[in-house]
Coordinates of C-alpha atoms and ligand atoms in Angstrom, one line a residue:
M1 CA -85.9 -93.7 -131.7
P2 CA -88.4 -96.6 -131.9
M3 CA -88.7 -98.2 -135.3
L4 CA -91.8 -97.7 -137.5
G5 CA -94.0 -100.8 -137.6
H6 CA -93.2 -101.8 -134.0
N7 CA -96.2 -100.1 -132.6
R8 CA -97.4 -101.0 -129.1
K9 CA -100.4 -100.3 -127.1
M10 CA -99.9 -97.2 -124.9
T11 CA -101.8 -94.3 -123.5
G12 CA -101.8 -90.9 -125.0
A13 CA -100.1 -89.7 -121.8
E14 CA -97.2 -92.2 -122.2
C15 CA -96.9 -91.3 -125.8
L16 CA -96.8 -87.5 -125.2
A17 CA -94.3 -87.8 -122.4
D18 CA -92.0 -90.0 -124.5
M19 CA -92.3 -87.6 -127.5
L20 CA -91.6 -84.5 -125.5
K21 CA -88.5 -86.2 -124.0
G22 CA -87.5 -87.3 -127.5
Y23 CA -87.7 -83.7 -128.7
G24 CA -85.3 -82.7 -125.9
V25 CA -87.9 -80.7 -123.9
T26 CA -86.5 -80.1 -120.4
H27 CA -89.3 -77.9 -118.9
V28 CA -93.0 -77.3 -119.5
F29 CA -94.7 -74.3 -118.1
M30 CA -98.3 -74.4 -117.0
V31 CA -101.2 -73.9 -114.6
P32 CA -103.1 -77.1 -113.9
A33 CA -105.2 -78.9 -114.5
V34 CA -104.4 -80.1 -118.0
L35 CA -103.0 -83.4 -119.3
R36 CA -102.7 -84.7 -115.7
R37 CA -101.9 -88.2 -116.6
T38 CA -99.2 -86.9 -119.0
F39 CA -97.6 -85.1 -116.0
A40 CA -97.6 -88.4 -114.1
E41 CA -96.0 -90.2 -117.0
M42 CA -93.4 -87.4 -117.3
E43 CA -92.4 -88.1 -113.7
R44 CA -92.2 -91.8 -114.3
R45 CA -90.6 -91.8 -117.7
T46 CA -88.6 -88.5 -118.1
A47 CA -86.7 -85.8 -116.2
I48 CA -88.9 -83.1 -117.7
K49 CA -89.6 -80.4 -115.1
R50 CA -93.2 -79.3 -114.8
I51 CA -93.0 -75.7 -113.9
H52 CA -96.3 -74.9 -112.2
C53 CA -96.8 -71.1 -112.1
H54 CA -99.3 -68.4 -111.2
G55 CA -101.0 -67.6 -114.5
E56 CA -101.3 -69.0 -118.0
K57 CA -100.0 -65.8 -119.6
S58 CA -96.8 -65.9 -117.6
A59 CA -96.5 -69.6 -118.4
A60 CA -96.6 -68.7 -122.1
Y61 CA -94.0 -66.0 -121.6
M62 CA -91.7 -68.4 -119.7
A63 CA -92.0 -70.9 -122.6
D64 CA -91.2 -68.0 -124.9
G65 CA -88.1 -67.0 -122.9
Y66 CA -87.1 -70.7 -122.9
A67 CA -87.5 -70.9 -126.7
R68 CA -85.6 -67.7 -127.4
A69 CA -82.7 -68.7 -125.1
S70 CA -82.4 -72.3 -126.3
G71 CA -83.6 -72.2 -129.9
K72 CA -85.8 -75.2 -128.9
P73 CA -89.6 -75.0 -128.8
G74 CA -90.9 -73.8 -125.4
V75 CA -94.0 -75.8 -124.2
C76 CA -96.8 -74.2 -122.2
M77 CA -100.2 -75.6 -121.1
A78 CA -103.6 -74.7 -119.8
Q79 CA -106.9 -76.3 -119.0
V80 CA -109.9 -75.0 -120.9
I81 CA -110.7 -72.2 -118.5
G82 CA -107.2 -70.8 -118.8
A83 CA -106.9 -71.2 -122.5
L84 CA -107.4 -67.6 -123.5
N85 CA -105.0 -66.5 -120.8
L86 CA -102.5 -68.7 -122.6
A87 CA -103.5 -67.3 -126.0
A88 CA -102.9 -63.8 -124.7
G89 CA -99.4 -64.9 -123.8
L90 CA -98.7 -66.2 -127.3
R91 CA -99.1 -62.7 -128.8
D92 CA -95.5 -61.8 -128.0
A93 CA -94.2 -65.1 -129.4
W94 CA -96.2 -64.5 -132.5
L95 CA -94.8 -61.0 -133.0
A96 CA -91.3 -62.2 -132.2
H97 CA -91.3 -65.4 -134.3
S98 CA -90.6 -67.5 -131.3
P99 CA -91.3 -71.2 -131.5
V100 CA -93.8 -71.8 -128.6
I101 CA -96.0 -74.8 -128.5
A102 CA -99.3 -74.4 -126.5
F103 CA -101.4 -77.4 -125.3
T104 CA -104.8 -76.7 -123.9
G105 CA -107.8 -78.8 -122.8
G106 CA -110.8 -78.3 -125.0
R107 CA -114.3 -79.4 -125.7
D108 CA -115.7 -83.0 -125.7
P109 CA -118.0 -83.8 -128.7
S110 CA -120.3 -85.7 -126.3
S111 CA -121.2 -82.5 -124.3
K112 CA -120.4 -79.4 -126.4
F113 CA -123.2 -76.8 -126.8
R114 CA -124.7 -78.0 -123.5
K115 CA -123.4 -75.1 -121.4
V116 CA -120.5 -77.1 -120.0
Y117 CA -119.0 -75.5 -117.0
Q118 CA -116.1 -73.2 -117.9
E119 CA -116.3 -73.9 -121.6
V120 CA -116.2 -71.7 -124.6
D121 CA -114.9 -72.4 -128.0
D122 CA -111.3 -71.2 -127.6
V123 CA -109.8 -72.4 -130.8
P124 CA -110.7 -69.3 -132.9
A125 CA -108.8 -67.1 -130.4
F126 CA -105.6 -68.9 -131.2
E127 CA -105.9 -68.2 -134.9
P128 CA -104.3 -64.8 -135.0
V129 CA -101.3 -65.8 -132.8
T130 CA -100.3 -69.2 -134.2
K131 CA -98.9 -70.7 -137.4
F132 CA -100.9 -73.8 -136.8
N133 CA -104.0 -74.1 -134.6
A134 CA -105.5 -77.6 -134.4
T135 CA -107.5 -80.0 -132.3
V136 CA -106.5 -83.5 -131.2
D137 CA -109.7 -85.4 -130.8
D138 CA -108.6 -89.0 -130.9
V139 CA -105.7 -90.5 -129.1
A140 CA -104.5 -92.1 -132.4
R141 CA -103.6 -88.6 -133.5
F142 CA -101.1 -87.9 -130.8
P143 CA -97.9 -88.9 -132.7
D144 CA -98.6 -87.2 -136.0
M145 CA -100.1 -84.0 -134.4
V146 CA -97.2 -83.5 -132.0
R147 CA -94.7 -84.0 -134.8
Q148 CA -96.6 -81.5 -136.9
A149 CA -96.5 -79.0 -133.9
F150 CA -92.7 -79.2 -133.7
R151 CA -92.4 -79.1 -137.5
V152 CA -94.4 -76.0 -137.9
A153 CA -93.0 -74.2 -134.9
T154 CA -89.4 -74.6 -136.1
T155 CA -89.5 -74.3 -139.9
G156 CA -89.4 -71.3 -142.1
T157 CA -90.0 -68.2 -140.0
P158 CA -90.5 -69.9 -136.6
G159 CA -93.6 -69.2 -134.5
P160 CA -96.2 -70.5 -132.1
V161 CA -98.5 -73.5 -132.5
H162 CA -101.6 -74.5 -130.5
L163 CA -103.0 -78.0 -130.0
Q164 CA -106.3 -78.4 -128.2
F165 CA -106.7 -81.8 -126.7
R166 CA -110.2 -83.3 -126.3
G167 CA -111.6 -82.9 -122.8
N168 CA -111.5 -79.8 -120.6
E169 CA -108.3 -81.1 -119.0
G170 CA -107.2 -82.9 -122.2
Q171 CA -108.5 -86.3 -120.8
V172 CA -108.0 -87.8 -124.2
D173 CA -104.5 -88.5 -122.9
L174 CA -106.0 -91.4 -120.8
D175 CA -107.1 -93.3 -123.9
E176 CA -105.1 -96.2 -125.2
A177 CA -104.2 -97.2 -128.7
E178 CA -101.4 -98.6 -130.9
L179 CA -99.1 -95.6 -130.9
E180 CA -95.7 -94.9 -132.4
P181 CA -94.0 -92.1 -130.4
L182 CA -91.7 -91.3 -133.3
V183 CA -89.6 -88.2 -133.0
E184 CA -88.1 -86.2 -135.8
E185 CA -85.0 -84.8 -134.1
Q186 CA -84.5 -82.4 -137.0
F187 CA -87.4 -80.3 -135.8
A188 CA -86.3 -80.2 -132.2
R189 CA -84.6 -76.8 -132.7
V190 CA -84.4 -73.8 -135.0
P191 CA -83.4 -73.9 -137.8
P192 CA -84.1 -77.5 -138.9
F193 CA -82.9 -76.7 -142.4
R194 CA -80.6 -74.2 -144.0
P195 CA -82.1 -73.6 -147.5
A196 CA -79.3 -72.2 -149.7
P197 CA -80.1 -69.3 -152.0
D198 CA -79.5 -69.5 -155.7
E199 CA -76.2 -68.1 -156.7
Q200 CA -77.5 -65.6 -159.2
S201 CA -79.5 -63.9 -156.5
V202 CA -76.5 -63.8 -154.2
R203 CA -74.4 -62.2 -156.9
A204 CA -77.1 -59.6 -157.7
A205 CA -77.2 -58.6 -154.0
L206 CA -73.4 -58.5 -153.8
D207 CA -73.2 -56.4 -157.0
A208 CA -75.6 -53.9 -155.5
L209 CA -73.7 -53.8 -152.2
Q210 CA -70.3 -53.5 -153.8
N211 CA -71.4 -50.7 -156.1
A212 CA -73.0 -48.7 -153.3
E213 CA -71.0 -45.9 -151.7
R214 CA -73.1 -45.5 -148.6
P215 CA -74.7 -48.9 -147.9
V216 CA -76.0 -50.0 -144.5
I217 CA -77.1 -53.4 -143.2
V218 CA -80.2 -53.7 -141.0
A219 CA -80.0 -57.0 -139.2
G220 CA -83.2 -58.4 -137.7
G221 CA -84.2 -61.3 -135.5
G222 CA -83.8 -63.7 -138.3
V223 CA -80.0 -63.4 -137.9
R224 CA -80.3 -64.8 -134.4
A225 CA -82.8 -67.5 -135.5
S226 CA -80.2 -68.6 -138.0
G227 CA -77.2 -68.3 -135.7
A228 CA -75.7 -66.0 -138.4
A229 CA -74.1 -63.3 -136.3
A230 CA -70.5 -64.3 -137.1
E231 CA -71.2 -64.5 -140.8
L232 CA -72.9 -61.1 -140.7
V233 CA -70.0 -59.4 -139.0
A234 CA -67.5 -61.2 -141.4
L235 CA -69.4 -59.8 -144.5
A236 CA -69.7 -56.3 -143.0
E237 CA -66.0 -56.3 -142.3
A238 CA -65.1 -57.7 -145.7
L239 CA -67.0 -55.0 -147.6
Q240 CA -66.8 -52.3 -144.9
I241 CA -70.5 -51.8 -144.4
P242 CA -71.9 -50.3 -141.2
V243 CA -74.5 -52.4 -139.4
A244 CA -77.7 -51.2 -137.7
T245 CA -80.0 -53.7 -136.1
S246 CA -83.7 -53.9 -135.3
L247 CA -84.5 -54.1 -131.6
N248 CA -85.1 -57.9 -132.1
G249 CA -81.7 -58.2 -133.9
K250 CA -79.7 -56.2 -131.3
D251 CA -77.4 -59.1 -130.5
S252 CA -76.4 -59.7 -134.1
I253 CA -73.4 -57.5 -133.5
P254 CA -71.8 -56.2 -130.3
G255 CA -72.5 -52.5 -129.8
V256 CA -68.8 -51.9 -129.3
H257 CA -67.9 -53.2 -132.8
P258 CA -66.4 -50.4 -134.9
L259 CA -69.0 -51.0 -137.7
S260 CA -72.0 -51.1 -135.3
V261 CA -74.2 -48.0 -135.4
G262 CA -76.9 -49.1 -133.0
V263 CA -80.6 -50.0 -133.1
C264 CA -82.7 -48.2 -135.7
G265 CA -86.4 -47.5 -135.9
S266 CA -88.6 -46.3 -133.1
Y267 CA -87.0 -47.6 -129.9
S268 CA -83.6 -46.7 -131.3
R269 CA -80.4 -44.8 -131.1
E270 CA -80.1 -41.5 -133.0
S271 CA -76.9 -42.6 -134.7
A272 CA -78.5 -45.6 -136.3
N273 CA -81.4 -43.7 -137.7
R274 CA -79.1 -41.0 -139.0
V275 CA -76.9 -43.6 -140.8
V276 CA -79.9 -45.5 -142.2
N277 CA -81.4 -42.3 -143.5
R278 CA -78.0 -41.2 -145.1
A279 CA -77.6 -44.5 -146.8
D280 CA -77.8 -45.0 -150.6
L281 CA -78.6 -48.7 -150.2
V282 CA -80.2 -50.5 -147.2
C283 CA -79.7 -54.3 -146.9
F284 CA -82.3 -55.9 -144.6
I285 CA -81.3 -59.3 -143.3
G286 CA -83.9 -61.5 -141.5
S287 CA -86.1 -58.4 -140.8
E288 CA -89.8 -58.0 -141.3
T289 CA -89.1 -54.3 -142.2
G290 CA -92.0 -53.6 -139.9
G291 CA -93.1 -50.4 -138.2
M292 CA -90.9 -50.7 -135.1
T293 CA -87.7 -51.3 -137.1
T294 CA -88.4 -48.6 -139.7
H295 CA -90.1 -46.1 -137.4
F296 CA -93.2 -46.6 -139.5
W297 CA -91.3 -46.6 -142.8
A298 CA -89.6 -43.3 -142.3
V299 CA -86.2 -44.9 -141.6
P300 CA -85.3 -45.6 -144.3
K301 CA -87.9 -43.7 -146.4
I302 CA -89.8 -45.8 -148.9
G303 CA -88.1 -45.5 -152.2
T304 CA -84.6 -45.8 -150.8
P305 CA -82.9 -48.6 -152.8
A306 CA -83.1 -51.8 -150.8
I307 CA -82.0 -55.4 -150.7
Q308 CA -83.7 -58.0 -148.6
I309 CA -82.4 -61.5 -147.5
D310 CA -85.0 -63.7 -145.9
I311 CA -85.9 -67.3 -145.3
D312 CA -89.5 -66.5 -146.1
P313 CA -90.1 -65.5 -149.7
E314 CA -93.3 -63.8 -148.8
A315 CA -91.3 -61.2 -146.8
L316 CA -89.3 -60.1 -149.7
G317 CA -90.3 -56.6 -150.9
R318 CA -93.3 -56.3 -148.5
N319 CA -92.5 -52.8 -147.5
Y320 CA -89.6 -51.6 -149.7
P321 CA -89.3 -52.0 -153.4
L322 CA -86.1 -54.0 -153.9
V323 CA -83.1 -53.8 -156.2
A324 CA -82.1 -57.4 -155.2
M325 CA -83.7 -60.1 -153.2
V326 CA -82.3 -63.4 -151.8
N327 CA -84.4 -66.2 -150.5
G328 CA -82.4 -68.4 -148.1
D329 CA -81.1 -69.1 -144.6
A330 CA -79.2 -66.1 -143.3
K331 CA -76.1 -68.0 -142.2
V332 CA -75.7 -69.9 -145.5
T333 CA -76.5 -66.8 -147.5
L334 CA -74.1 -64.5 -145.7
A335 CA -71.3 -67.1 -145.8
A336 CA -71.8 -67.4 -149.6
M337 CA -71.7 -63.6 -149.9
A338 CA -68.5 -63.3 -147.9
R339 CA -67.0 -66.1 -150.0
L340 CA -67.8 -64.3 -153.3
A341 CA -67.3 -60.8 -152.1
D342 CA -64.8 -58.5 -153.9
R343 CA -62.9 -57.1 -151.0
G344 CA -61.2 -54.6 -153.3
T345 CA -64.5 -52.6 -153.4
A346 CA -64.2 -51.9 -149.7
G347 CA -61.8 -49.0 -150.1
K348 CA -64.3 -46.7 -151.8
R349 CA -66.4 -46.8 -148.6
K350 CA -63.7 -45.3 -146.4
P351 CA -65.3 -41.8 -146.4
W352 CA -68.7 -43.4 -145.5
I353 CA -67.2 -45.4 -142.6
A354 CA -65.5 -42.3 -141.4
E355 CA -68.8 -40.4 -141.5
T356 CA -70.8 -43.1 -139.8
Q357 CA -68.1 -43.5 -137.1
G358 CA -68.3 -39.8 -136.6
I359 CA -72.1 -39.9 -136.2
C360 CA -71.6 -42.7 -133.5
K361 CA -69.0 -40.6 -131.7
E362 CA -71.4 -37.6 -131.7
W363 CA -74.0 -39.8 -130.1
Y364 CA -71.7 -40.9 -127.3
A365 CA -70.6 -37.3 -126.8
K366 CA -74.2 -36.2 -126.6
Y367 CA -75.4 -38.9 -124.1
N368 CA -72.2 -39.5 -122.1
A369 CA -73.4 -37.2 -119.3
L370 CA -76.7 -39.2 -118.9
L371 CA -74.9 -42.6 -119.2
T372 CA -72.7 -41.6 -116.3
S373 CA -75.1 -39.4 -114.5
D374 CA -74.8 -39.2 -110.7
Q375 CA -78.3 -37.7 -110.2
V376 CA -80.6 -39.0 -107.4
P377 CA -83.2 -40.3 -108.0
I378 CA -81.2 -42.3 -110.5
H379 CA -81.4 -41.6 -114.2
P380 CA -82.4 -44.8 -116.1
A381 CA -79.7 -44.0 -118.7
R382 CA -77.1 -44.4 -116.0
M383 CA -78.4 -48.0 -115.4
C384 CA -77.9 -48.7 -119.1
G385 CA -74.4 -47.3 -118.9
D386 CA -73.6 -49.5 -115.9
L387 CA -75.1 -52.6 -117.4
T388 CA -72.9 -52.1 -120.5
K389 CA -69.9 -52.1 -118.3
H390 CA -70.8 -54.7 -115.7
L391 CA -72.9 -57.5 -117.3
P392 CA -71.1 -60.8 -117.5
D393 CA -69.6 -61.6 -120.9
D394 CA -72.1 -64.5 -121.5
A395 CA -75.2 -62.8 -120.1
I396 CA -78.7 -63.2 -121.5
V397 CA -80.3 -59.8 -121.3
I398 CA -84.1 -59.6 -121.5
V399 CA -85.8 -56.3 -121.7
D400 CA -89.4 -55.3 -121.3
T401 CA -91.3 -52.8 -123.5
G402 CA -92.2 -49.2 -123.2
H403 CA -89.5 -47.1 -121.7
A404 CA -87.5 -50.2 -120.8
G405 CA -87.3 -51.0 -124.5
M406 CA -86.4 -47.4 -125.3
W407 CA -83.7 -47.0 -122.7
M408 CA -82.0 -50.3 -123.2
G409 CA -82.6 -50.5 -127.0
G410 CA -81.0 -47.1 -127.5
M411 CA -78.5 -46.8 -124.6
Y412 CA -77.2 -50.2 -123.7
D413 CA -74.4 -51.8 -125.6
L414 CA -73.6 -55.5 -125.8
R415 CA -69.9 -55.9 -125.2
T416 CA -69.3 -59.5 -126.5
T417 CA -70.6 -61.9 -129.2
Q418 CA -71.6 -64.3 -126.4
Q419 CA -74.1 -61.9 -124.9
S420 CA -77.7 -62.4 -125.9
Y421 CA -80.4 -59.8 -126.0
F422 CA -84.2 -60.5 -126.2
R423 CA -86.8 -57.9 -126.1
S424 CA -90.5 -57.8 -125.5
A425 CA -92.2 -57.5 -128.9
G426 CA -94.6 -55.0 -127.3
H427 CA -96.2 -56.6 -124.3
L428 CA -95.6 -55.1 -120.9
G429 CA -94.9 -57.8 -118.4
F430 CA -93.1 -60.2 -120.8
A431 CA -89.5 -59.8 -119.7
F432 CA -89.7 -60.9 -116.0
C433 CA -91.4 -64.1 -117.0
A434 CA -89.2 -64.7 -120.0
G435 CA -86.2 -64.4 -117.8
I436 CA -87.4 -67.3 -115.7
G437 CA -87.9 -69.4 -118.8
A438 CA -84.5 -68.4 -120.2
K439 CA -82.9 -69.5 -116.9
A440 CA -84.6 -72.8 -117.2
A441 CA -83.2 -73.2 -120.7
C442 CA -79.7 -72.0 -119.9
P443 CA -79.0 -72.6 -116.2
E444 CA -75.3 -72.0 -116.7
R445 CA -75.7 -68.5 -118.1
P446 CA -76.4 -65.3 -116.1
V447 CA -79.9 -64.0 -117.0
V448 CA -80.6 -60.4 -116.3
V449 CA -84.0 -58.8 -116.9
F450 CA -84.6 -55.0 -117.2
T451 CA -88.2 -53.9 -116.6
G452 CA -90.1 -50.9 -115.5
D453 CA -92.3 -51.2 -112.4
A454 CA -95.5 -51.3 -114.4
G455 CA -94.0 -54.2 -116.3
F456 CA -93.0 -56.0 -113.1
W457 CA -96.3 -55.6 -111.4
Y458 CA -98.0 -57.8 -114.1
H459 CA -96.6 -61.1 -113.0
I460 CA -95.0 -60.3 -109.6
G461 CA -96.4 -63.5 -108.2
E462 CA -93.9 -65.4 -110.3
I463 CA -91.2 -64.5 -107.9
E464 CA -92.5 -67.4 -105.9
T465 CA -92.3 -69.7 -108.9
A466 CA -88.7 -68.7 -109.6
V467 CA -87.8 -69.3 -105.9
R468 CA -89.6 -72.6 -105.8
W469 CA -87.9 -73.9 -108.9
K470 CA -84.5 -72.2 -108.2
L471 CA -84.7 -70.4 -111.6
N472 CA -82.2 -67.8 -110.5
S473 CA -82.7 -64.9 -112.8
V474 CA -81.8 -61.3 -111.8
T475 CA -84.5 -58.7 -112.4
V476 CA -83.5 -55.1 -112.4
V477 CA -86.6 -52.9 -111.9
N478 CA -86.5 -49.3 -113.1
N479 CA -88.8 -48.2 -110.3
N480 CA -90.3 -44.8 -110.8
A481 CA -93.7 -45.6 -109.3
G482 CA -95.5 -45.0 -112.5
G483 CA -95.8 -45.9 -116.2
N484 CA -93.9 -42.8 -117.2
Q485 CA -93.8 -43.6 -120.9
S486 CA -97.4 -42.5 -120.7
K487 CA -96.5 -39.0 -119.4
R488 CA -95.8 -37.6 -122.9
G489 CA -99.0 -39.1 -124.3
F490 CA -101.2 -37.7 -121.6
D491 CA -99.6 -34.3 -121.9
R492 CA -100.7 -34.4 -125.5
A493 CA -104.2 -35.7 -124.6
Y494 CA -104.7 -32.7 -122.3
G495 CA -103.7 -30.4 -125.1
G496 CA -100.2 -29.5 -123.9
K497 CA -100.0 -30.0 -120.2
Q498 CA -101.9 -32.5 -118.2
T499 CA -103.7 -31.6 -114.9
E500 CA -102.4 -32.8 -111.5
Q501 CA -105.3 -35.3 -111.4
A502 CA -104.3 -36.8 -114.7
R503 CA -101.4 -38.5 -113.0
E504 CA -104.0 -40.9 -111.6
L505 CA -103.9 -42.4 -115.1
W506 CA -100.3 -43.5 -115.0
T507 CA -98.8 -43.3 -111.5
Y508 CA -98.8 -45.8 -108.6
T509 CA -98.1 -45.9 -104.9
P510 CA -94.4 -46.1 -104.3
V511 CA -93.5 -49.6 -103.3
N512 CA -90.2 -51.3 -102.3
F513 CA -90.0 -54.4 -104.6
A514 CA -86.9 -55.6 -102.7
K515 CA -89.0 -56.2 -99.6
I516 CA -91.7 -58.0 -101.6
A517 CA -89.0 -60.2 -103.2
E518 CA -87.4 -61.0 -99.8
D519 CA -90.8 -62.0 -98.5
M520 CA -91.2 -64.6 -101.2
G521 CA -87.7 -66.0 -100.7
A522 CA -85.8 -64.1 -103.3
L523 CA -82.9 -61.8 -102.7
G524 CA -84.1 -58.2 -102.7
I525 CA -81.7 -55.2 -103.0
R526 CA -82.9 -51.6 -103.1
V527 CA -80.6 -49.2 -104.8
E528 CA -81.1 -45.4 -104.3
K529 CA -77.7 -44.1 -105.3
P530 CA -76.1 -44.9 -108.7
A531 CA -72.7 -45.8 -107.2
D532 CA -74.4 -48.7 -105.4
F533 CA -75.7 -50.4 -108.5
P534 CA -72.6 -52.4 -109.7
A535 CA -72.1 -54.0 -106.3
A536 CA -75.9 -54.8 -106.2
L537 CA -75.6 -56.5 -109.6
E538 CA -72.6 -58.5 -108.5
K539 CA -74.3 -59.6 -105.3
A540 CA -77.5 -60.6 -107.2
L541 CA -75.6 -62.6 -109.8
A542 CA -73.8 -64.6 -107.0
A543 CA -76.9 -65.0 -104.9
N544 CA -77.9 -68.6 -105.7
R545 CA -81.5 -67.6 -105.6
P546 CA -83.6 -65.3 -107.8
A547 CA -82.8 -61.7 -107.2
V548 CA -84.7 -58.4 -107.6
I549 CA -82.8 -55.2 -107.7
D550 CA -85.2 -52.4 -107.0
V551 CA -83.7 -49.2 -108.4
V552 CA -85.4 -46.0 -107.4
T553 CA -85.4 -43.8 -110.5
D554 CA -86.5 -40.4 -111.7
I555 CA -90.1 -40.3 -112.8
D556 CA -89.4 -37.2 -114.9
A557 CA -86.7 -39.0 -117.0
I558 CA -88.2 -39.3 -120.5
A559 CA -86.4 -41.4 -123.2
P560 CA -85.4 -39.6 -126.4
T561 CA -87.7 -40.2 -129.3
A562 CA -86.7 -41.5 -132.7
V563 CA -85.1 -39.1 -135.1
T564 CA -85.9 -39.3 -138.8
Ligands
TPP1 C1 -99.9 -55.4 -122.4 C2 -99.6 -53.9 -122.5 N1 -100.5 -53.0 -122.1 C3 -100.3 -51.7 -122.3 C4 -99.1 -51.3 -122.8 C5 -98.9 -49.8 -123.0 N2 -97.7 -49.3 -122.3 C6 -96.5 -49.1 -122.8 S1 -95.4 -48.6 -121.7 C7 -96.5 -48.5 -120.5 C8 -96.1 -48.0 -119.1 C9 -94.8 -48.6 -118.7 O1 -94.5 -48.4 -117.4 P1 -93.2 -49.0 -116.7 O2 -93.1 -50.5 -117.0 O3 -93.2 -48.7 -115.3 O4 -92.0 -48.3 -117.4 P2 -91.7 -46.7 -117.4 O5 -92.3 -46.1 -118.6 O6 -92.2 -46.1 -116.1 O7 -90.2 -46.7 -117.4 C10 -97.8 -48.9 -120.9 C11 -99.0 -49.0 -120.1 C12 -98.2 -52.3 -123.3 N3 -97.1 -52.0 -123.9 N4 -98.5 -53.6 -123.1
MG2 MG1 -92.4 -47.1 -114.3

């Protein structure tokens, strides 16, 4: 790290390249032309890979996948004309609290308001999807603004940041000044700090948990951000408390753990909702307590006694009145709770644990036939069952939204603590791109994406990007030639049963994605019989190139809806 006071004349491009390297950035995702000189300096001064892709939205999703997989900010970029495409791609990162940093080209004071080619005022559009949204108008501001970008993206509840650089392509990077490319390594990853809770609040939360007869923990994405999964499981085991997770927190506890009851909320597993709604106390950890996790505040019902642990004090009590609240980092807080816990109180929860384990057993009994179904076209639940059995122990699993989110959220189980699970926070088309970014971040880990065909169509051109950059993710496409999550909704819209013509609204021409993938240089495998899926997965994981497994599935298979 250069010393303060030893400034030297350098261009903004040199400074930015040095700083990104200093923050440990290994890849940036973009569509040119933006910060061109910076790219040239990256080549001269760093080993940063400049992943040139087919759309700004997919660049943002790749940066997001990179961020979720590595815990380091993901960097994406666009010139002025692509800025709003990039902003659209930050929506998921915003909803998921993912630290993505977006750089765009912007307006020049010497020409703005003069109908400059391709130019609109993009800055306001970044407002709803960023924690910090700012302009860099003078090269002298590169060092402090880039530091602020990393600081904001990684601290507290993490989230996206946008910097707009002067000039449609950010040509302010050509200017020279006395610059200090100082890097604060603390803010190179999440979490930069672990604020400890005050002991009184920890004891109050513990008292409530220990007194409860039927408590449940709901673990959210904040558990992953804090790296607190081991501490969570240790506390749950010490006090014998069942654990549900939000969809975002699914990898807080393996699905096969005896205290795991599954994902609660809307895209959920029946057993989790039943347990949460039977509980006499719900302890939310690192959860927004938002609509998806609580099935619009029906699971649990508002008024159920609740505890909340969060790094962000503004989150505490937002949706549920609390009997205790703790403000602090999840890992530090859970470790303190486990240390102070009175394990002797665990015994009284034996009947509750027996009941919750019975509820989980009932779920497996109810769905076992689907999880192992031999039907053709293949039932999506069978794919979830097979993925549970056959995904590698250290896999990163990335799942799209809609039915993909419902099938995998509800029916897939993580088998190990080394497996990771990231979900689209609502945007169709996120997962395939995020898988490419995650593979850039973690080249040594298998990355497996699960998406519907509608989700895959969005950014199918990025197969070429993955091939060109050897970002060898495996994408499993649940291909039913339609967006069949819409089926139920259109039945309703037509007052019970839709017309034959209504299918125009949600079906597509059947397509073989394996062939398309092969044409672009990826491995393509088409699977029509369920028994062929495990071998296809094995082959795809060993392919040494990106792979697309096109699974022909039943368009009439509808995922179970949330129980309350
Ligand atoms: C950006 C975006 N637009 C629209 C939607 C609404 N939506 C949710 S699921 C879905 C269809 C999903 O189809 P597919 O990916 O093929 O999965 P399937 O339901 O067929 O399994 C749509 C259009 C969305 N979630 N995101
Ligand atoms: Mg589909």
